[in-house]
mmCIF file of C-alpha atoms in Angstrom:
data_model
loop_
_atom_site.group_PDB
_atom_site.id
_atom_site.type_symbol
_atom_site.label_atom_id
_atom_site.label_comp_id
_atom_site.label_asym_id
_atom_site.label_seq_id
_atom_site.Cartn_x
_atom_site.Cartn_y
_atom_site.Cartn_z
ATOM 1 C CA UNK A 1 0.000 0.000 0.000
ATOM 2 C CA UNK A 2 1.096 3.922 -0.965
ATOM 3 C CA UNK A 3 2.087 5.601 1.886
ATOM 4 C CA UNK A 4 1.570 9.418 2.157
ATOM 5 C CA UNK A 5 4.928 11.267 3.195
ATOM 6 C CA UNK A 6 5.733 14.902 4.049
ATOM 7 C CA UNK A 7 7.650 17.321 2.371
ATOM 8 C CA UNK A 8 8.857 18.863 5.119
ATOM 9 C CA UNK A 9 6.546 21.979 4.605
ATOM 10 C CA UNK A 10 3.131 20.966 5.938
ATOM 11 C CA UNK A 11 2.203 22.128 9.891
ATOM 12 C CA UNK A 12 0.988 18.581 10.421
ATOM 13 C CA UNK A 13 -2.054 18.890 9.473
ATOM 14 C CA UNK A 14 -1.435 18.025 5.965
ATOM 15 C CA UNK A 15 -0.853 21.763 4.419
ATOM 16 C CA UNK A 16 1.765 23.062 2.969
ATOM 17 C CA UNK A 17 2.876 26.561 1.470
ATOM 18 C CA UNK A 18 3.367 29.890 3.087
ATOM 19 C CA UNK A 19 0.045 29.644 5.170
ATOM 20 C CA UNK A 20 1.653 26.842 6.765
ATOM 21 C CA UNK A 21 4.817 28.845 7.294
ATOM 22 C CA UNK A 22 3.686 31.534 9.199
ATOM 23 C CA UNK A 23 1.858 28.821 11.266
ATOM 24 C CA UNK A 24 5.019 27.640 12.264
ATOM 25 C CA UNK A 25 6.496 30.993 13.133
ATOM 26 C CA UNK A 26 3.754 31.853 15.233
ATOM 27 C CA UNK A 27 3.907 28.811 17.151
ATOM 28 C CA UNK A 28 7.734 29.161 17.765
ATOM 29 C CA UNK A 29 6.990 33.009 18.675
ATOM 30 C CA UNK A 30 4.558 31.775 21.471
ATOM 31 C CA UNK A 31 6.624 29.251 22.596
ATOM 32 C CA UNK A 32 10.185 31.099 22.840
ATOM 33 C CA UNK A 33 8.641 34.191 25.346
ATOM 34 C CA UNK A 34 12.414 34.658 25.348
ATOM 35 C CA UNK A 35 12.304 36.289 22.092
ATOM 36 C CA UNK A 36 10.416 39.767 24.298
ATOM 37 C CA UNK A 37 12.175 39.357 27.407
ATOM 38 C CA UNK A 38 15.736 39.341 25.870
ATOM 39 C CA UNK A 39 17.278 42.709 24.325
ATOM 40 C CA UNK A 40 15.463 45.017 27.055
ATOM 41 C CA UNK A 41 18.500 47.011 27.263
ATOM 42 C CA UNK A 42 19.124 46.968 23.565
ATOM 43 C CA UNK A 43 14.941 48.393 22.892
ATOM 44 C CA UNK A 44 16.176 51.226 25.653
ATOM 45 C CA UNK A 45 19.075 52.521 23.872
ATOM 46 C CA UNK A 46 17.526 52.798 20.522
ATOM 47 C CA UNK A 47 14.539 54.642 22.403
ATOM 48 C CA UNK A 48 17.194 56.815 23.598
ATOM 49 C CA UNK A 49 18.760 57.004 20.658
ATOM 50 C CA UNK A 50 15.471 58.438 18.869
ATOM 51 C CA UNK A 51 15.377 60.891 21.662
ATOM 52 C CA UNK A 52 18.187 62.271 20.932
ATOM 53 C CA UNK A 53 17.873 62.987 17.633
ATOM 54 C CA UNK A 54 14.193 64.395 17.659
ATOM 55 C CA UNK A 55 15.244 66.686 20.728
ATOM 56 C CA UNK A 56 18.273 67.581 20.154
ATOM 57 C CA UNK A 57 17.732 71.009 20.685
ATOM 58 C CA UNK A 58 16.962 70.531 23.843
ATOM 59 C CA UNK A 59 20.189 69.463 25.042
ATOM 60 C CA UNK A 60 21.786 71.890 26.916
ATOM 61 C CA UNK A 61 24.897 73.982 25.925
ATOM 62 C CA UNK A 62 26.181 74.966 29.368
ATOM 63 C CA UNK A 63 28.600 71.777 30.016
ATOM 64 C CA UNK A 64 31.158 71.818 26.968
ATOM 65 C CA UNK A 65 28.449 72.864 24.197
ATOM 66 C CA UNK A 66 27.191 69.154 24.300
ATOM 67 C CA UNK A 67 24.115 70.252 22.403
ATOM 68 C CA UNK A 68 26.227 71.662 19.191
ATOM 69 C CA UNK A 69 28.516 69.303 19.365
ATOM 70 C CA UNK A 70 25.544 66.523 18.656
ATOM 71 C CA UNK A 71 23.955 68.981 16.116
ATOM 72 C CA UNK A 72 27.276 69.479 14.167
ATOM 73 C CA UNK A 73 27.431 65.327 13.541
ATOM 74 C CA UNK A 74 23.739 64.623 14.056
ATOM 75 C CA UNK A 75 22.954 62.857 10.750
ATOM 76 C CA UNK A 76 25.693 60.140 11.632
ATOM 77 C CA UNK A 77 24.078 59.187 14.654
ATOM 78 C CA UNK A 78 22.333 56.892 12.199
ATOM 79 C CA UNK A 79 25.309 54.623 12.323
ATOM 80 C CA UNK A 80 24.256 53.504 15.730
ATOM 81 C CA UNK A 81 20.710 51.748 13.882
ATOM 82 C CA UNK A 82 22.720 49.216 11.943
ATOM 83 C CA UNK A 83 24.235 48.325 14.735
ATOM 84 C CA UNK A 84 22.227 47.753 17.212
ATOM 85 C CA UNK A 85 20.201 45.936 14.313
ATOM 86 C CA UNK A 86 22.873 43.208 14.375
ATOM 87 C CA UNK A 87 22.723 43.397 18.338
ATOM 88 C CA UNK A 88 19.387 42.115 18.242
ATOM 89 C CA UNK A 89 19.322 39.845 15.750
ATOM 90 C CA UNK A 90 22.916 38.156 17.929
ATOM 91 C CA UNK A 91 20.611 38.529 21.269
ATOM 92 C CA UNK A 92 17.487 36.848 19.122
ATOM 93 C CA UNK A 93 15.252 39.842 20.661
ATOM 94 C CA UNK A 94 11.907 40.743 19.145
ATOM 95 C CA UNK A 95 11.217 43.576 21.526
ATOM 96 C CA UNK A 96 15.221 45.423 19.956
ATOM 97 C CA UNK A 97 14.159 44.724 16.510
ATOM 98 C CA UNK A 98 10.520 46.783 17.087
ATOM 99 C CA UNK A 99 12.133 49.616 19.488
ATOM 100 C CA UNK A 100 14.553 50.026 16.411
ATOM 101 C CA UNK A 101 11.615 51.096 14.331
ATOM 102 C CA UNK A 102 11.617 54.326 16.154
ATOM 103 C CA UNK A 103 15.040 55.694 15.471
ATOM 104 C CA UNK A 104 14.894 54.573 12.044
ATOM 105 C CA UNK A 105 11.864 57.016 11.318
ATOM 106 C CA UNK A 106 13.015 59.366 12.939
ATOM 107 C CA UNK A 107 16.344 59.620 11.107
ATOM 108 C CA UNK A 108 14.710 59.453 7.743
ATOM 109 C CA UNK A 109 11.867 61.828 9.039
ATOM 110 C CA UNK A 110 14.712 64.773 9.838
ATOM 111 C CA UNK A 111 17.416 63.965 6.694
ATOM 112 C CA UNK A 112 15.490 61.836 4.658
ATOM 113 C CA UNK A 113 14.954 64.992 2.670
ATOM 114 C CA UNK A 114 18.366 65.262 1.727
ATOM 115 C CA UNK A 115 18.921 61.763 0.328
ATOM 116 C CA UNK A 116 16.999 62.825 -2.590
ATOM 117 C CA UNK A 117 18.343 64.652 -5.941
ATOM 118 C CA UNK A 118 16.830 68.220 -6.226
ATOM 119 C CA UNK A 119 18.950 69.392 -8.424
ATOM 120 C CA UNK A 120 17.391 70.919 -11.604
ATOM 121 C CA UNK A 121 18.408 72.977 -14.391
ATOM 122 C CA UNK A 122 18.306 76.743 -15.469
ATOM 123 C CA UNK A 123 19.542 79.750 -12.825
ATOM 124 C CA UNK A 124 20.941 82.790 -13.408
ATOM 125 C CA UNK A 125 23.819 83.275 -11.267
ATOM 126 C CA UNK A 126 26.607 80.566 -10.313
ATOM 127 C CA UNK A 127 28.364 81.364 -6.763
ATOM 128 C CA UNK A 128 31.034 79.278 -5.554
ATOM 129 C CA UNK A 129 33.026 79.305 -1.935
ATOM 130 C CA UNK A 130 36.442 78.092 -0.377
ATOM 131 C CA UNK A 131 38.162 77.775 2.847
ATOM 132 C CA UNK A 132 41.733 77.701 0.639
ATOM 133 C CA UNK A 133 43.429 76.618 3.999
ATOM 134 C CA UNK A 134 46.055 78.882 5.160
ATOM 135 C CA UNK A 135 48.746 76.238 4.529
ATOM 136 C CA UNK A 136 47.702 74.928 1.048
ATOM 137 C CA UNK A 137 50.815 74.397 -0.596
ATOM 138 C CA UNK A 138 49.510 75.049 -4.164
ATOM 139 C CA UNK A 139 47.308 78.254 -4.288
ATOM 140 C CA UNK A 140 47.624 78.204 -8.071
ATOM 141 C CA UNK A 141 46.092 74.852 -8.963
ATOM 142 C CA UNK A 142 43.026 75.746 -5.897
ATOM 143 C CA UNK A 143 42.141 78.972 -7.597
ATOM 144 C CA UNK A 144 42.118 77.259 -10.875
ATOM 145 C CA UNK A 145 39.788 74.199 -9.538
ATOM 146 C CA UNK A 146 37.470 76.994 -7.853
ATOM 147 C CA UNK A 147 37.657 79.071 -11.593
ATOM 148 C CA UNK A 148 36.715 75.638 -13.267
ATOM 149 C CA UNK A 149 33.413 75.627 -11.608
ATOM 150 C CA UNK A 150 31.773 78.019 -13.699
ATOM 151 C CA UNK A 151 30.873 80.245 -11.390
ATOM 152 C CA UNK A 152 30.371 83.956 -12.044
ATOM 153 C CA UNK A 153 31.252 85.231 -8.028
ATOM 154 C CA UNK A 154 34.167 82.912 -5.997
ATOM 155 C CA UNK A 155 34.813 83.474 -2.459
ATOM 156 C CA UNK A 156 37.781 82.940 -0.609
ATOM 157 C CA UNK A 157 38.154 82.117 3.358
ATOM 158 C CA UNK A 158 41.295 82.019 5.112
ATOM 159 C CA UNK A 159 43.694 84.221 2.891
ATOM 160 C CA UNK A 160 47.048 84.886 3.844
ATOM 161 C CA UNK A 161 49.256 88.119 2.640
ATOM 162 C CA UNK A 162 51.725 85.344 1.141
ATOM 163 C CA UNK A 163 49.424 83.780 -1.317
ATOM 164 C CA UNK A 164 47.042 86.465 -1.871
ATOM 165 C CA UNK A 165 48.779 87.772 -5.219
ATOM 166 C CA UNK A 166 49.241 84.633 -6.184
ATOM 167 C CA UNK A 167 45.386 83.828 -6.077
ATOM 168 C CA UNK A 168 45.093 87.751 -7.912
ATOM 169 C CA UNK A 169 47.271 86.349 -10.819
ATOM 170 C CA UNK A 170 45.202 83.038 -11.370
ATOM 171 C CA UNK A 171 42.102 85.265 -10.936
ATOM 172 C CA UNK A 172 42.850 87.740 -12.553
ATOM 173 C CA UNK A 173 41.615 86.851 -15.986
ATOM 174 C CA UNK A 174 37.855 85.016 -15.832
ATOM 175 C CA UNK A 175 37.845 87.675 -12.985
ATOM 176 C CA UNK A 176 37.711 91.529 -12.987
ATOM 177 C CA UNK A 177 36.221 92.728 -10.497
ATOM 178 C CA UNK A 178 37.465 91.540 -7.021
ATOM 179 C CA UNK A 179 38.228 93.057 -3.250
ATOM 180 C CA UNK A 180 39.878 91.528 -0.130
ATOM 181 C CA UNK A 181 39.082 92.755 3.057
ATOM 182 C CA UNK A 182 41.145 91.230 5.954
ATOM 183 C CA UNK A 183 41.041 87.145 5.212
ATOM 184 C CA UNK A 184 37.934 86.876 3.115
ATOM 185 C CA UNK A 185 37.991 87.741 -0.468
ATOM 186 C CA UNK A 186 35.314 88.211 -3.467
ATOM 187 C CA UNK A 187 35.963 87.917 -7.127
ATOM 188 C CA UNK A 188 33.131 88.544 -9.339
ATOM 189 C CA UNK A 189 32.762 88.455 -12.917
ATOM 190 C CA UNK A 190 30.183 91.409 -12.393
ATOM 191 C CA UNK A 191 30.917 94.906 -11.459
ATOM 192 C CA UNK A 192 31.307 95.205 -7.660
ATOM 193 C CA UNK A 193 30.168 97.951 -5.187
ATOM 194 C CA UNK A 194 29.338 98.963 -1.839
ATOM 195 C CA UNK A 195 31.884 96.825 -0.526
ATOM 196 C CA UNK A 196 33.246 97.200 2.775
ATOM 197 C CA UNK A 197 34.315 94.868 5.811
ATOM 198 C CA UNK A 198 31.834 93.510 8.204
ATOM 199 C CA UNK A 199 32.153 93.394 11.648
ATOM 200 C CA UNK A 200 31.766 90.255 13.700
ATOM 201 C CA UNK A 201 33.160 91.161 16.806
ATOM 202 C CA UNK A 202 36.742 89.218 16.607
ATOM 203 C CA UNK A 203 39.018 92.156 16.417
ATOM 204 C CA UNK A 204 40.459 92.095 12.410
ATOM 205 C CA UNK A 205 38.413 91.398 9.399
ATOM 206 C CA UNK A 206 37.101 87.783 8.603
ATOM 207 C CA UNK A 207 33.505 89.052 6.343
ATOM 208 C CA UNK A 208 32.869 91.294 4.192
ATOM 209 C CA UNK A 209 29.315 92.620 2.021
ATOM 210 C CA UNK A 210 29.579 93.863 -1.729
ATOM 211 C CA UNK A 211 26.944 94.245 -4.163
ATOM 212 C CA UNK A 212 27.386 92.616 -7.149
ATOM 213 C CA UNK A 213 25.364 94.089 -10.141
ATOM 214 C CA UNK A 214 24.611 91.002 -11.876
ATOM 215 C CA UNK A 215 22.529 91.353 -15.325
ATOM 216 C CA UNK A 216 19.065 90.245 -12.878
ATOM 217 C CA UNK A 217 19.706 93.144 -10.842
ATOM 218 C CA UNK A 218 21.957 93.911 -7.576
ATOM 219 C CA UNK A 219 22.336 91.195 -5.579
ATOM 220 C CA UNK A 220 23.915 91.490 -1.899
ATOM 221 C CA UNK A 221 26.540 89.087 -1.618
ATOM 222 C CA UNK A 222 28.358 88.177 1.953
ATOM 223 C CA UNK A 223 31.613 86.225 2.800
ATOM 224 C CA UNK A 224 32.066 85.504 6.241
ATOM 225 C CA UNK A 225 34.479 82.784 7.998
ATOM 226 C CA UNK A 226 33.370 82.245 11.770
ATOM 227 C CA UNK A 227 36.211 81.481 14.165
ATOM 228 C CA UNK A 228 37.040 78.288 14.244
ATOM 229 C CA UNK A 229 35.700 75.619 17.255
ATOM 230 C CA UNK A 230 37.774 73.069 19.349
ATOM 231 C CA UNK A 231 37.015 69.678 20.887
ATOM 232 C CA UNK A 232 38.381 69.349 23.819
ATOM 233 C CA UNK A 233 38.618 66.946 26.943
ATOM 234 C CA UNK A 234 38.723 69.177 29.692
ATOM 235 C CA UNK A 235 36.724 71.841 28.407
ATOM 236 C CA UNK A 236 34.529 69.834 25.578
ATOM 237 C CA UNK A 237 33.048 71.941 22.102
ATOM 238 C CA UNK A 238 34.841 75.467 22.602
ATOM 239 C CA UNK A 239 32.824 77.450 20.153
ATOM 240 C CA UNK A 240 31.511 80.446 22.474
ATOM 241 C CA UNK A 241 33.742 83.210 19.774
ATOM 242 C CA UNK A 242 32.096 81.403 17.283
ATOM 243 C CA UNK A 243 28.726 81.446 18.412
ATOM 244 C CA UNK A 244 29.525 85.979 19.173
ATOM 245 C CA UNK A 245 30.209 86.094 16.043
ATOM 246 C CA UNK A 246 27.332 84.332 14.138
ATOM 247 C CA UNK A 247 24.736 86.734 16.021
ATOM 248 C CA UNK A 248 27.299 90.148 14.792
ATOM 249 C CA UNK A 249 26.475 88.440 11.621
ATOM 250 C CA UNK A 250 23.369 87.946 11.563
ATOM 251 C CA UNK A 251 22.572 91.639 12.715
ATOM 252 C CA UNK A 252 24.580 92.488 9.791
ATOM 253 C CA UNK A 253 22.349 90.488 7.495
ATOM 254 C CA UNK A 254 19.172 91.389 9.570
ATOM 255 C CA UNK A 255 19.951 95.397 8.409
ATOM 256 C CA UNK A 256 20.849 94.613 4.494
ATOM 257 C CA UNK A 257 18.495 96.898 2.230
ATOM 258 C CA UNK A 258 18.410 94.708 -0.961
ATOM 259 C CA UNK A 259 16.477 92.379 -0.986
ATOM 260 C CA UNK A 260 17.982 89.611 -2.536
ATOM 261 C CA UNK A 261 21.404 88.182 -0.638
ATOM 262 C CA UNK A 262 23.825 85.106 -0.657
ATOM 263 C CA UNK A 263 26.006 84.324 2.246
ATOM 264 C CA UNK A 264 28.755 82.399 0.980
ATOM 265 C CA UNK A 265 31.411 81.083 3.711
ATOM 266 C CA UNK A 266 32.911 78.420 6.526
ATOM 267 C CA UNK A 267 30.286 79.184 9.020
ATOM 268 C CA UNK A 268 32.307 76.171 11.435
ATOM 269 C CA UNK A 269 28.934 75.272 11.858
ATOM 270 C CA UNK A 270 26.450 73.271 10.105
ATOM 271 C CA UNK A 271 22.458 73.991 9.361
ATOM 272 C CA UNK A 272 21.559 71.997 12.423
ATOM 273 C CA UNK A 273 23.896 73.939 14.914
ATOM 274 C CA UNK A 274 21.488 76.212 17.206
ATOM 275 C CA UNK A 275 24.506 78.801 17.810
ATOM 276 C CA UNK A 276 23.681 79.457 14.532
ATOM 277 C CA UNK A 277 20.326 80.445 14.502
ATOM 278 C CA UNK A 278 20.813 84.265 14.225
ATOM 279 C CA UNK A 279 22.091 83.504 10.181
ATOM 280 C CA UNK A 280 19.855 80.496 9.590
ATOM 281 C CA UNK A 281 16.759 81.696 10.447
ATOM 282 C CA UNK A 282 16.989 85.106 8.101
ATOM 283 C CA UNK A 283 18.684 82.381 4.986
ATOM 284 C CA UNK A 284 17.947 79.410 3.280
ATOM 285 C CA UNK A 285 20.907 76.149 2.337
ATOM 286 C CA UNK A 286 21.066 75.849 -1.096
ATOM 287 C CA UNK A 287 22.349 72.490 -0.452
ATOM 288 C CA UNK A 288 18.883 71.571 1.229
ATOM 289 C CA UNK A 289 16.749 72.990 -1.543
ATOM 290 C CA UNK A 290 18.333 72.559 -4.376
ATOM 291 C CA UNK A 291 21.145 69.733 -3.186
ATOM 292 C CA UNK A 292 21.561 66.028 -3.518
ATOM 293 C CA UNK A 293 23.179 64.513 -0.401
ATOM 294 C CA UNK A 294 24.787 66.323 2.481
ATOM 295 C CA UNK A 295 27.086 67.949 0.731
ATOM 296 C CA UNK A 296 29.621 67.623 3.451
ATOM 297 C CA UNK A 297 32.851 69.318 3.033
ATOM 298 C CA UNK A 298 35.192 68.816 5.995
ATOM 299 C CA UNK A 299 37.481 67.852 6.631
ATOM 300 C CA UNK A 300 38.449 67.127 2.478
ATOM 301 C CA UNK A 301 39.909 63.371 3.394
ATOM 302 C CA UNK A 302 36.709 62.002 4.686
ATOM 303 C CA UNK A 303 34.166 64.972 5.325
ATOM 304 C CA UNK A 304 32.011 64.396 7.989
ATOM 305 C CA UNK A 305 30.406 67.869 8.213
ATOM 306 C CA UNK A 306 29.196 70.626 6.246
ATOM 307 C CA UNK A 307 30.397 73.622 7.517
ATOM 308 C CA UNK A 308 30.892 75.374 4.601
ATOM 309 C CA UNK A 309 27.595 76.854 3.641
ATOM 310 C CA UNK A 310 25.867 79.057 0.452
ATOM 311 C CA UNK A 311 22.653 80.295 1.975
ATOM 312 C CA UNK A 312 20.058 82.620 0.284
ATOM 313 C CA UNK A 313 17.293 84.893 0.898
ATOM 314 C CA UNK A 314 15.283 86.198 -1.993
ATOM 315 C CA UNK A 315 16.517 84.033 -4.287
ATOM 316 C CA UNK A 316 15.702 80.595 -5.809
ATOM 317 C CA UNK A 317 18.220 78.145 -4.910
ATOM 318 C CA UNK A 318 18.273 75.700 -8.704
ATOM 319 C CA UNK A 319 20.950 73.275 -8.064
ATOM 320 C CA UNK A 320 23.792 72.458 -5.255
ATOM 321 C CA UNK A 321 27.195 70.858 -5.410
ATOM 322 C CA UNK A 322 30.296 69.945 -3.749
ATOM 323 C CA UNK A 323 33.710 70.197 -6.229
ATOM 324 C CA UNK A 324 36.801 68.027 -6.133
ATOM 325 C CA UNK A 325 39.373 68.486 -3.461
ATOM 326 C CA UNK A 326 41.922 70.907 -3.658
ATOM 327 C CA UNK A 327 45.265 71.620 -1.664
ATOM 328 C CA UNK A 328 42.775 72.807 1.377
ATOM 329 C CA UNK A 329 41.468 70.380 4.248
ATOM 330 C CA UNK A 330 38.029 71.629 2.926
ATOM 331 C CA UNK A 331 35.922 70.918 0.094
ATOM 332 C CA UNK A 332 34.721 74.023 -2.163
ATOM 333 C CA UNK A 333 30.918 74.344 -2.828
ATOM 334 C CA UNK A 334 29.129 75.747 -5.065
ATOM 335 C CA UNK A 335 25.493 76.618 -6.419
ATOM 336 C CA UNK A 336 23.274 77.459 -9.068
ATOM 337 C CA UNK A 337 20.819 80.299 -8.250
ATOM 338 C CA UNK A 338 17.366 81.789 -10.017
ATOM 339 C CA UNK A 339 17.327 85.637 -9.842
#
């Protein structure tokens, strides 16, 4: 006589398929309670870890600038979700692998938005910025690079007396019009005006405000380089001259009369960073309209940051870009705008 034999796929009962499957699971599921009551502390930190990046402004500043410090590297606390992903699948913990739902929301929620190309075509006006490092050792072949870009206005941060001709010289010919006040520098393909330094309460000149008369009209265009910040172990994110000078900035901004400016710059700060509030909240990032990606753009080796920064008011940000490196530890930028 035939005799009937499994497959290996039925429940016992005789069915098979996925049906049966999930039968099985569930069974297993009820019978290993282990599966919830393992991982608890694993569920707890990936709570926390959503916490902390949907509040991070409410961490506090006044031990070691804790709460820009997070801001400044705040997208890559999305490294901690893979890993705590293989945590819980080592522990065999149901309750991680749910809790882990929550950060991961989150993080797309707040820079999900930037994963996406919004890059389009058209603009009027191509602006481009650079930290050209104080040490680069060859200005020639940066200012060349920047040139390359297409852009119609280049900034320059962190000029020294040494290389400034020789940036003059390479500039000299796709640009006319140009002026240096203190360490920042503009170079314009456009007629320049109104230029004079701005003051952001350091003691010598680091920004500057010119109006460019591009063919669209005047456009007020501002280069600024923000002191620099310092991690440190016995005093933690030193950033309190940076964080003066932002606000002198942004009261500069605040009082501009035309009504269409570009900040181009190293703000040593990125979007995220509260001290900066008193320039973000009067601009817009081109790199988070009109951007695909972060953009980051230090340090040039492996950037984990954007703290170089084109921001707008008035003005339709088209497209957003970071160039090859140069001789500088930063990346230049650069951006298409709609007058």
């Amino acid at each position: 006589m035939a005799q009937a034999h499994s497959t290996g796929d039925g429940d016992g009962s005789g069915h098979t398929g996925p049906g049966a499957r999930l039968r099985r699971l569930g069974r297993r599921l009820r019978q290993d309670r282990g599966l919830w009551r393992r991982g608890i502390v694993l569920a707890v930190l990936a709570v926390l870890l959503a916490l902390v990046m949907l509040l991070h402004a409410q961490i506090p500043n006044t031990i070691g600038n804790l709460g820009s410090l997070t801001e400044t590297f705040l997208p890559w606390l999305g490294l901690f979700i893979p890993l705590l992903l293989i945590l819980a699948f080592v522990r065999k913990s149901a309750t991680a692998l749910v809790a882990l739902l929550i950060p991961t929301i989150v993080w797309f929620s707040v820079f999900g938005g930037l994963l996406t190309d919004k890059q389009a075509g058209g603009g009027d006006l191509t602006v481009a910025t650079h930290n050209v490092n104080a040490d680069n050792p060859d200005p020639t072949e940066t200012a060349k690079a920047v040139a390359a870009s297409g852009a119609q206005v280049v900034a320059l941060e962190e000029l020294t007396p040494q290389a400034l001709p020789t940036y003059e010289k390479a500039l000299a010919a796709k640009y006319p019009h140009h002026s240096v006040q203190g360490t920042v520098g503009l170079w314009s393909k456009y007629p320049l005006s109104a230029t004079r330094p701005v003051d952001i309460k350091l003691g010598w000149t680091r920004a500057m405000r010119a109006t460019v008369a591009t063919p669209e009209g005047k456009v007020a265009v501002y280069v600024a380089h923000m002191p620099s910040v310092r991690v440190k172990l016995d005093s933690g994110f030193t950033a309190s001259q940076r964080d003066k000078s932002a606000n002198a900035l942004g009261e500069a901004i605040s009082d501009e009369t035309l009504g269409k400016i570009v900040l181009l710059g190293d703000l040593n700060g990125t979007m995220n960073d509260r001290a900066l509030t008193a320039v973000t909240s009067q601009l817009r990032s081109t790199q988070g309209a009109a951007g695909s990606g972060f953009g980051f753009s230090w340090p040039a080796a492996f950037p984990m940051a954007r703290i170089d920064q084109i921001m707008v008011k008035g003005v339709e940000p088209v497209s957003s870009w970071t160039l090859p490196e140069t001789g500088s530890d930063h990346l230049p930028i650069a951006a298409r705008l709609a007058l």
